[in-house]
Coordinates of N, CA and C in Angstrom, one line a residue:
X334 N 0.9 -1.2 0.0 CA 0.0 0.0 0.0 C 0.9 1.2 0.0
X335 N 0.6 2.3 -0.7 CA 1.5 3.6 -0.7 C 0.4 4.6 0.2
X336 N 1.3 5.2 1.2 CA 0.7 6.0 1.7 C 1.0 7.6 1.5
X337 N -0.3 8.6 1.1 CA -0.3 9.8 1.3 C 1.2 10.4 1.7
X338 N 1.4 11.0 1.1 CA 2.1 11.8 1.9 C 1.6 13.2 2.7
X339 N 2.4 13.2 3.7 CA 2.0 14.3 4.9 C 3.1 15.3 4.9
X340 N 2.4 16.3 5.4 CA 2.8 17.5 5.4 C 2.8 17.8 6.9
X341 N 4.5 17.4 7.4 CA 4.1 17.0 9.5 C 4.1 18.2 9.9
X342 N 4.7 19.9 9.1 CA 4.4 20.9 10.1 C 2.7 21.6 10.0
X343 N 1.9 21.0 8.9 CA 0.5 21.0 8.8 C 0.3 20.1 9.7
X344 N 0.5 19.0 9.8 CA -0.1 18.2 10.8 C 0.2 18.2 12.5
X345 N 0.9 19.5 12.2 CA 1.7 19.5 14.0 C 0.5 20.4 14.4
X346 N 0.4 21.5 13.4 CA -0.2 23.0 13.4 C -1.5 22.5 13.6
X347 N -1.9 21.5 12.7 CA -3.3 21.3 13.1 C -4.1 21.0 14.5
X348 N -3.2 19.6 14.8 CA -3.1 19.3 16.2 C -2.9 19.8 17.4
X349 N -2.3 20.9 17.2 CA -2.0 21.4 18.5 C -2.6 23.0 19.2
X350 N -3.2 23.6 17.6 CA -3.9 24.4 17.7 C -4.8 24.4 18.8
X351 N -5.7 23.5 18.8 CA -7.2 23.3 20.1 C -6.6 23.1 20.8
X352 N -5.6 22.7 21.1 CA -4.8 22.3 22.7 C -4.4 24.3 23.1
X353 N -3.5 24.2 22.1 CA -2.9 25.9 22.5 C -4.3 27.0 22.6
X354 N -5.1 27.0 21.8 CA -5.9 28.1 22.1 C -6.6 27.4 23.3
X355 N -7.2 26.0 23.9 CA -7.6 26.1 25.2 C -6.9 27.0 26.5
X356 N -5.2 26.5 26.3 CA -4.7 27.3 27.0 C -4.5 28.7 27.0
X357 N -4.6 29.4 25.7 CA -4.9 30.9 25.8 C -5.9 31.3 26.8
X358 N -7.7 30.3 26.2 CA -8.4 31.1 27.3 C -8.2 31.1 28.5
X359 N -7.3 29.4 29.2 CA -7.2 29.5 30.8 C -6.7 30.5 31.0
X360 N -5.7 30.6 30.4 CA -4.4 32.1 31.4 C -5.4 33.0 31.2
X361 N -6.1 33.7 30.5 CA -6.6 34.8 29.8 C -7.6 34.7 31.4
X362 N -8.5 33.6 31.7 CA -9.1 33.9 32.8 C -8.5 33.7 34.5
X363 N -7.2 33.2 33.7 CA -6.7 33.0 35.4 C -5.7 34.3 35.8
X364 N -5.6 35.1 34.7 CA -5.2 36.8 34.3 C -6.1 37.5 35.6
X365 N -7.1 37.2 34.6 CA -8.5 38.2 35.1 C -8.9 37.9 36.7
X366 N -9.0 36.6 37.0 CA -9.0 36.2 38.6 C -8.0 37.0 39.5
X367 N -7.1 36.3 38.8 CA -5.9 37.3 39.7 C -6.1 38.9 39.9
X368 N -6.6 39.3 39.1 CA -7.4 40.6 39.2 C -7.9 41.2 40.3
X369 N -8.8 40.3 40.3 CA -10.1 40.0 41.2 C -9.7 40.2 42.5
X370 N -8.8 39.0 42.6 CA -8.8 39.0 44.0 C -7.6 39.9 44.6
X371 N -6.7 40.7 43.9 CA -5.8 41.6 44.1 C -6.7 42.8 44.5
X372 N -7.3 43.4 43.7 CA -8.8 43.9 44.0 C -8.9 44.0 45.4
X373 N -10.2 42.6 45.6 CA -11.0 42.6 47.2 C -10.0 42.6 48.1
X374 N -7.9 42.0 47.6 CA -7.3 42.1 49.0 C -6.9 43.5 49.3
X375 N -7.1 44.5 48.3 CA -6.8 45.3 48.8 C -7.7 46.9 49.1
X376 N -9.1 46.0 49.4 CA -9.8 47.0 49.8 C -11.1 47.4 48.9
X377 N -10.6 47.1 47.8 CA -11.7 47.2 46.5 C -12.9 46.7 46.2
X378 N -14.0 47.2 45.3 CA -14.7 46.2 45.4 C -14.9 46.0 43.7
X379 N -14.9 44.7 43.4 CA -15.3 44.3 42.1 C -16.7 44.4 41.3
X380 N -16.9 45.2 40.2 CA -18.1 45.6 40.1 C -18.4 44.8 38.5
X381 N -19.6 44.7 38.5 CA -20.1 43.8 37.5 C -19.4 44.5 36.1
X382 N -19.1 45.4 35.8 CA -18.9 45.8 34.7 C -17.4 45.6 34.6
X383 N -16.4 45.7 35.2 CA -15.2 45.0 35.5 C -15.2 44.2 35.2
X384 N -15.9 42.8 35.5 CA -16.0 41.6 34.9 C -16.3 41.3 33.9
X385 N -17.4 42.2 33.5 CA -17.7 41.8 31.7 C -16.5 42.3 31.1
X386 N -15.9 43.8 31.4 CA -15.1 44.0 30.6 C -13.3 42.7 30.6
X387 N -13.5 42.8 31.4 CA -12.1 41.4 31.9 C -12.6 40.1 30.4
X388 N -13.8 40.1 30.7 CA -13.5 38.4 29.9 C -14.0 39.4 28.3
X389 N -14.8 40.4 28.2 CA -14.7 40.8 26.6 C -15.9 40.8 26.1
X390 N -17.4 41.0 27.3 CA -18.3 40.7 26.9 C -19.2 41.8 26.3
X391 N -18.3 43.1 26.1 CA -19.1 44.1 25.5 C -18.3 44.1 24.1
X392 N -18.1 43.4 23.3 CA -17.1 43.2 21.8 C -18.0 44.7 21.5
X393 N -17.3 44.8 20.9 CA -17.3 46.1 19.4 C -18.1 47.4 20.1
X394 N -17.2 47.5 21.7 CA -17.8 49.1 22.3 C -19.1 49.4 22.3
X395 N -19.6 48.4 22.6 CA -21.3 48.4 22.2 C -21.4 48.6 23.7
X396 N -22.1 50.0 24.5 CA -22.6 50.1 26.1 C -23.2 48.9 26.7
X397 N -22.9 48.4 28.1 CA -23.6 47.5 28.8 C -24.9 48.0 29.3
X398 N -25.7 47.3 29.7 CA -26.8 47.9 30.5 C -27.2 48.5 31.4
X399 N -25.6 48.4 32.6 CA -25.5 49.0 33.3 C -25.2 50.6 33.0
X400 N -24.6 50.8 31.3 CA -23.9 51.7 31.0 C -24.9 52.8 30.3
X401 N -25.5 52.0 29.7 CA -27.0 52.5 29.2 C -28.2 53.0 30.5
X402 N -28.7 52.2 31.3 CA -29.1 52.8 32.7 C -28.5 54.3 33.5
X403 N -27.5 54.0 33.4 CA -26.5 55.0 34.3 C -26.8 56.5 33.2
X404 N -26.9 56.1 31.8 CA -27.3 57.4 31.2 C -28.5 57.7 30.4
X405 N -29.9 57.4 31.3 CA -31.2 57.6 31.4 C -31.6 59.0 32.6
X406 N -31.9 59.4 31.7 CA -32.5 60.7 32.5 C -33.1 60.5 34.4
X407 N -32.6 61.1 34.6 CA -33.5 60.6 36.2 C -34.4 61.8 36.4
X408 N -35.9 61.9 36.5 CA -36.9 62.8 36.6 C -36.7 63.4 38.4
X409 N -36.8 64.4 37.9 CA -36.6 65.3 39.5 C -38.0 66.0 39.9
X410 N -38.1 65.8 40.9 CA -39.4 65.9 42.0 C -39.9 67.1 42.0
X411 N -40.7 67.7 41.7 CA -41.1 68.8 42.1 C -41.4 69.6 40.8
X412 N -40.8 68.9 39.9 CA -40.5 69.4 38.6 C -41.6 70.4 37.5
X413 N -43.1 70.1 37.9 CA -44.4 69.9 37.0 C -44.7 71.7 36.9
X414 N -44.5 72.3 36.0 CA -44.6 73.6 35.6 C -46.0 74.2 36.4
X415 N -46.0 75.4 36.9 CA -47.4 75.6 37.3 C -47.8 76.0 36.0
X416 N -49.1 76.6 36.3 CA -49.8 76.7 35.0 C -50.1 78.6 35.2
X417 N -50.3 79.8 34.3 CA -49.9 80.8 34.2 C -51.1 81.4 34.5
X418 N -52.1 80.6 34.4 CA -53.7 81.3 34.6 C -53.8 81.0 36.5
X419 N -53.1 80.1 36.5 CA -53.2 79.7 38.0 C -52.7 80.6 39.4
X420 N -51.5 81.0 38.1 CA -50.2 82.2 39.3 C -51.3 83.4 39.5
X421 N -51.9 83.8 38.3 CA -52.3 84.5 38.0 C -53.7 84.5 39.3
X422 N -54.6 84.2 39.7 CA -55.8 83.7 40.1 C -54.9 83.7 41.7
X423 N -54.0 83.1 42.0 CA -53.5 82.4 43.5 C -52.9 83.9 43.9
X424 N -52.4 84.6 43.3 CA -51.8 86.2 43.5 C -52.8 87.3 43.8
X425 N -54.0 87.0 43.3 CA -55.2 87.7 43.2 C -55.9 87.4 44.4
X426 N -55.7 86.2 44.8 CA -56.6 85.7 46.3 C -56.0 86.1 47.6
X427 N -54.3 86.1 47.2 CA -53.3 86.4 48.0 C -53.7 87.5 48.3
X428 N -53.5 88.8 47.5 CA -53.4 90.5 47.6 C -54.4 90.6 48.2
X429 N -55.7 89.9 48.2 CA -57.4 90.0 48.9 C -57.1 90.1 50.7
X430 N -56.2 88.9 51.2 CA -56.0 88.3 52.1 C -54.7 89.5 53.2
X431 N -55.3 90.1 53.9 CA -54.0 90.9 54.2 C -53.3 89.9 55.4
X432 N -54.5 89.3 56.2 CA -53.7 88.1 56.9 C -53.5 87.0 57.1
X433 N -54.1 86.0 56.0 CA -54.4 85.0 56.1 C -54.7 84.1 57.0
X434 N -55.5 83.3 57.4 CA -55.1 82.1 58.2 C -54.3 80.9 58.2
X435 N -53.9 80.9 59.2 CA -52.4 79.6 58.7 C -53.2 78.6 60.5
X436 N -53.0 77.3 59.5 CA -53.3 75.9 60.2 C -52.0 75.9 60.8
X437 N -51.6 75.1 62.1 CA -50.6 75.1 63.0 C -49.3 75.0 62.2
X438 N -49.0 74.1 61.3 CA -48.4 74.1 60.1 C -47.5 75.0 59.3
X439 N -48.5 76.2 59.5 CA -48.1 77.6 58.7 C -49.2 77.6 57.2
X440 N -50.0 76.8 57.0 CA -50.3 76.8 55.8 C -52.1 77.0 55.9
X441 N -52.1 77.5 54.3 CA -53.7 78.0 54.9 C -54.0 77.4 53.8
X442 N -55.8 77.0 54.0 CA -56.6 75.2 53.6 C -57.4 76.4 52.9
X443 N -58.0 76.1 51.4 CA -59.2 76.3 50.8 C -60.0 75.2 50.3
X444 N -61.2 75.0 50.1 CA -61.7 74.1 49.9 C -62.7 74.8 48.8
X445 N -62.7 73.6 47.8 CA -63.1 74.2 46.2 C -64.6 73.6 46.0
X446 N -65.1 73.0 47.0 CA -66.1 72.0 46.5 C -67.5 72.5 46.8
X447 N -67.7 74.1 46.6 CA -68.8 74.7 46.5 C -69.3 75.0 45.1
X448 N -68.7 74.7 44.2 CA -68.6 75.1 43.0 C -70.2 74.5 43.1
X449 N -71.2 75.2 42.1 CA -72.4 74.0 41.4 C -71.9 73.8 40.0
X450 N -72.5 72.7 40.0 CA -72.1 72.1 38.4 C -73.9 72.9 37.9
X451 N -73.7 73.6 36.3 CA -74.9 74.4 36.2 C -74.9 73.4 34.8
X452 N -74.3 72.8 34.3 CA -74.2 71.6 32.7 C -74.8 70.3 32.6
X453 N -74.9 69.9 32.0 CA -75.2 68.7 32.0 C -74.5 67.4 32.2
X454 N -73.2 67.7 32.5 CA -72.1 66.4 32.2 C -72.6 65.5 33.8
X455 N -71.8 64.7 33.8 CA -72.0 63.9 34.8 C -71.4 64.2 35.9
X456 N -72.0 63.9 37.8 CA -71.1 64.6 38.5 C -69.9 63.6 38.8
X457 N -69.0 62.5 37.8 CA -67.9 62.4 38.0 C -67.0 62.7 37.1
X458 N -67.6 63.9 36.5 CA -66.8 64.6 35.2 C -66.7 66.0 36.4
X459 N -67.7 66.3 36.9 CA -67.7 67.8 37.3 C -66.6 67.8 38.7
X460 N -66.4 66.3 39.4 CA -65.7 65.7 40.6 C -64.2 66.2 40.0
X461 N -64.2 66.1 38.9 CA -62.9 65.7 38.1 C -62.1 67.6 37.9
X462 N -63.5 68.0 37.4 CA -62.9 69.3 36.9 C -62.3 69.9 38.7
X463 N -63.3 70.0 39.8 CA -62.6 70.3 41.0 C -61.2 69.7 41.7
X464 N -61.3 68.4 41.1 CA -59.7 68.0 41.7 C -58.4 68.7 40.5
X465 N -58.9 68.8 39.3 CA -57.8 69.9 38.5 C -57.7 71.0 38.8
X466 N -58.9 71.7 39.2 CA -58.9 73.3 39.6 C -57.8 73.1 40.8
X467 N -58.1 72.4 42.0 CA -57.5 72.5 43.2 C -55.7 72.3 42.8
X468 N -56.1 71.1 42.3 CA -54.4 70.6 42.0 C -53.6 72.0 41.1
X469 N -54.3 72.7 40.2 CA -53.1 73.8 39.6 C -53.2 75.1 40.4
X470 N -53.8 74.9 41.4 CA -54.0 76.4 42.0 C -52.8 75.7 43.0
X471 N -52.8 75.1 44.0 CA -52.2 74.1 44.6 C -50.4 74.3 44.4
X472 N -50.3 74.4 43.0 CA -48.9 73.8 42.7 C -48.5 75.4 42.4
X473 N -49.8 76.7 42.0 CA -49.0 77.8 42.1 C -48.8 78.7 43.4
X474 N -49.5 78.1 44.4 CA -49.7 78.5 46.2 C -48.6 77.8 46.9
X475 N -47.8 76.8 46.1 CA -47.0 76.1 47.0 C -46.3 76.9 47.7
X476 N -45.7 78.1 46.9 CA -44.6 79.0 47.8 C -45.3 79.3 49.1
X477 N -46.4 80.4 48.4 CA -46.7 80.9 49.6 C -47.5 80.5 50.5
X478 N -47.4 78.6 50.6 CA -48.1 78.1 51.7 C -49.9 78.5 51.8
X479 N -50.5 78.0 50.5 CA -51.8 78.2 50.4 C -52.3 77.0 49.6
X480 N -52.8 76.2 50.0 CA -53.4 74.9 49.5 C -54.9 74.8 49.4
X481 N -55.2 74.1 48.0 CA -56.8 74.0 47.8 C -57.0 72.7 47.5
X482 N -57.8 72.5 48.3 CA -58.3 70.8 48.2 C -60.0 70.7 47.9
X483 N -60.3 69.7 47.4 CA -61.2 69.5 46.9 C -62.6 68.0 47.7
X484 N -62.0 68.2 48.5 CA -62.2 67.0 49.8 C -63.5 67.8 50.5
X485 N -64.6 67.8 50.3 CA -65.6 68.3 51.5 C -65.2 68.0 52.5
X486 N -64.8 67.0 53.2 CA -64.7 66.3 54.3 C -63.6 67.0 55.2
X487 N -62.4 67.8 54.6 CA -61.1 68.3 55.3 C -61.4 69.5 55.7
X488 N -61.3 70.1 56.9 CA -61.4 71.5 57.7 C -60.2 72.3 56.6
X489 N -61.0 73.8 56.1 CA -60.1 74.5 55.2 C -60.7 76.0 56.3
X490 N -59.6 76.8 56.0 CA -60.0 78.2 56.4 C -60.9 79.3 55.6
X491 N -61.4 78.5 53.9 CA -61.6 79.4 53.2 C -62.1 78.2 52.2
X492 N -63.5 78.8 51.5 CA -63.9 78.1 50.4 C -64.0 78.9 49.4
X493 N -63.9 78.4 48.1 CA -64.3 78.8 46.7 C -65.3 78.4 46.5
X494 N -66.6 79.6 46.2 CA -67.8 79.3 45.7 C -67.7 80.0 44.6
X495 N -68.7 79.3 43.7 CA -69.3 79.8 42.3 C -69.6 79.0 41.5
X496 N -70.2 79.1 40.3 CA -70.9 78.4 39.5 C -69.9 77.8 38.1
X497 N -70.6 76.6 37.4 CA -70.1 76.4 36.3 C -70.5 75.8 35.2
X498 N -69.9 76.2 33.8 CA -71.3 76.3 32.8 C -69.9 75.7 31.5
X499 N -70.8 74.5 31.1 CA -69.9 74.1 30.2 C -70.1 74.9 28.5
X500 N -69.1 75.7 27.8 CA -69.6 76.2 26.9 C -68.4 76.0 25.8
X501 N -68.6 76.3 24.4 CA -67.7 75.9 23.5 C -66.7 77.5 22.9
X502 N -65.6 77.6 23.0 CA -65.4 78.6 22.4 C -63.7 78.7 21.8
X503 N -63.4 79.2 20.7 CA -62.3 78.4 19.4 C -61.9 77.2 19.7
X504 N -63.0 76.8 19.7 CA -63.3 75.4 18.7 C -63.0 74.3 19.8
X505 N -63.0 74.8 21.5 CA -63.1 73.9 22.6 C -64.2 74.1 23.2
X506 N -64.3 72.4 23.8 CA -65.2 72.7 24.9 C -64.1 73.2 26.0
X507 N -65.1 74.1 27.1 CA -64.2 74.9 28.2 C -65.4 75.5 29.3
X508 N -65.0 75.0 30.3 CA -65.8 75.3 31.7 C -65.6 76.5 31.9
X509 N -66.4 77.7 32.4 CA -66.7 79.0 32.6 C -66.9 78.9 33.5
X510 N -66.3 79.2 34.3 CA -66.4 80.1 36.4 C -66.8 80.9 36.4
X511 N -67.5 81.2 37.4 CA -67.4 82.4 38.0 C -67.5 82.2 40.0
X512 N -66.2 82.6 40.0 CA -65.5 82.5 41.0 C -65.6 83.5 42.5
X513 N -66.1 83.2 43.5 CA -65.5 84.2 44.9 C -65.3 83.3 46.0
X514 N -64.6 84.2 46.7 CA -64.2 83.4 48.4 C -64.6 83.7 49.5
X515 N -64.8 83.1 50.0 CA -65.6 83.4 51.5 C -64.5 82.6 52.8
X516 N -64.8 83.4 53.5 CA -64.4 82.4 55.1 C -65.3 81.3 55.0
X517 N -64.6 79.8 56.0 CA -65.1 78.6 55.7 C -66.3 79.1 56.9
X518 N -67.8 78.8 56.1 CA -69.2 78.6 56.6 C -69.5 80.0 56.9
X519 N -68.9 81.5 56.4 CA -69.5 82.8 56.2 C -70.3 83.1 55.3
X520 N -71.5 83.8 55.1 CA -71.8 84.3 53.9 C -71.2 85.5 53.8
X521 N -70.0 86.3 53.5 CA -69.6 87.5 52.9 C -68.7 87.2 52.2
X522 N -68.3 87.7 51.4 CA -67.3 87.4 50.0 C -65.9 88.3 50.8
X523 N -65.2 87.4 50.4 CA -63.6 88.6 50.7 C -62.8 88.8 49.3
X524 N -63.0 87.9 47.9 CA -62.8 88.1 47.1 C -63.3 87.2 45.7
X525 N -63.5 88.1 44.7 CA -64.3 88.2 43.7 C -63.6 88.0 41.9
X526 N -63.9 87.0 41.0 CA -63.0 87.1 40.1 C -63.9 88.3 39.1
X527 N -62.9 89.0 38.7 CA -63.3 90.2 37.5 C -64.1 89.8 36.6
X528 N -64.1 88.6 35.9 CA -64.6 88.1 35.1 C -64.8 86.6 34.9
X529 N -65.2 86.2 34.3 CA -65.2 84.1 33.8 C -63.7 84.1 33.8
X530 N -63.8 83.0 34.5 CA -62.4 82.1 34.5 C -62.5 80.9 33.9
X531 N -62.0 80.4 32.9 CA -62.2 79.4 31.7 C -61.1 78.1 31.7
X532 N -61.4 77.2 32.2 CA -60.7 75.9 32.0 C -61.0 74.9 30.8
X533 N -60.2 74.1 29.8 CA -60.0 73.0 29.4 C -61.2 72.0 29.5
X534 N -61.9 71.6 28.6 CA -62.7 70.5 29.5 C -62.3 69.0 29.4
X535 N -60.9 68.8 28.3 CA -60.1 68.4 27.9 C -58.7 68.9 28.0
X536 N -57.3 68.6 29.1 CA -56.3 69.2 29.3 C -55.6 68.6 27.8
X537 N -54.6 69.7 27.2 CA -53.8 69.4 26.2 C -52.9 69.8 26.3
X538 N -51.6 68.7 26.0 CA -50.2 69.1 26.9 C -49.7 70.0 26.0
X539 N -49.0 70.9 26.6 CA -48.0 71.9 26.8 C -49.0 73.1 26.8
X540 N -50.1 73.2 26.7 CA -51.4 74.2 26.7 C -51.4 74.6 28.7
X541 N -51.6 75.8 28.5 CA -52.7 76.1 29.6 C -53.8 75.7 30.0
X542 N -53.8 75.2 31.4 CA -55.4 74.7 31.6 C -56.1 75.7 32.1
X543 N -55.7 76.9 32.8 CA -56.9 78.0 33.1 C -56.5 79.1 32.3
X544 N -58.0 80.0 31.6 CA -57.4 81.0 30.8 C -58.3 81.9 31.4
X545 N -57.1 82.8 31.9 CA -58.3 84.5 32.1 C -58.3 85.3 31.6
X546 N -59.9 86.1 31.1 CA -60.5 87.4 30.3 C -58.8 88.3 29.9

């Protein structure tokens, strides 16, 4: 029989290849261990992204998750724009008020839930419009410690009475106020809005929700 001839530094190369690249990866991770523990002995602490980067698991500079996370916006508290019909309206009740009443707190309570609904909508549509009135008056009173809630049930120093009439005008529907304040359970007015005060019956974002005359 004639046999083949061989080509022994192809056949060395072949053979020993899978042996030698096993050995690459050992050292390559007993590199990285050694790392590790040089690291925790001396105080450090080993963080997940160290590790991926040690063994190569982010190829082609592509961000980890941890790296992508870390640069996501983080939303800051307090942040929610007041609304300009609101400053407007909360400044006007202010200037009325030469001393306000302040609950032990420092902060003085109005309660919104005298309004009548004069429309036809439902009263958990009209429920709805008083927790938005309170909430943007609310968020422009924060400074000066003057809060409107919409809670019959919570002791306030002061209520907002007046009426409301759902009507359409450029090309919205829009609730029409007519707004004054009284001490909580007085009948005398201490302050009076000049004109209709006009809400959204529908909020649309980046829009104003109260518009005045």
């Amino acid at each position: 029989m004639i046999r083949p001839w061989i080509n022994t530094r192809e056949w060395v190369r072949r053979s020993t290849w899978p042996i030698m690249s096993g050995l690459l990866v050992v050292s390559v991770a007993a590199s990285c261990e050694q790392r590790m523990i040089e690291t925790v002995a001396g105080g450090g602490n080993v963080m997940p992204a160290q590790i991926s980067d040690a063994f190569g698991a982010t190829a082609g500079g592509e961000p980890t998750p941890a790296d992508t996370r870390a640069e996501l916006p983080v939303p800051q508290l307090g942040a929610h724009p007041t609304d300009p019909g609101a400053d407007a309206l909360v400044r006007s009740i202010l200037a009325s008020l030469d001393s306000p009443a302040r609950a032990p707190g420092g902060e003085t309570l109005v309660r919104v839930d005298r309004l009548r609904n004069q429309s036809h909508c439902s009263q958990r549509e009209f429920a709805s419009l008083r927790r938005r009135l309170a909430d943007g008056l609310s968020r422009s009173g924060r400074s000066d410690q003057i809060r409107f809630v919409a809670d019959a049930a919570e002791a306030a120093h002061y209520e907002l009475h007046g009426t409301a009439y759902l009507v359409t005008a450029s090309g919205f529907d829009q609730w029409e106020l007519y707004l004054s304040l009284r001490p909580a359970g007085a009948a005398w007015t201490i302050w009076r809005a000049d004109a209709a005060v006009r809400m959204l019956r529908q909020p649309r974002p980046g829009e104003p929700e109260i518009i005045l005359p």
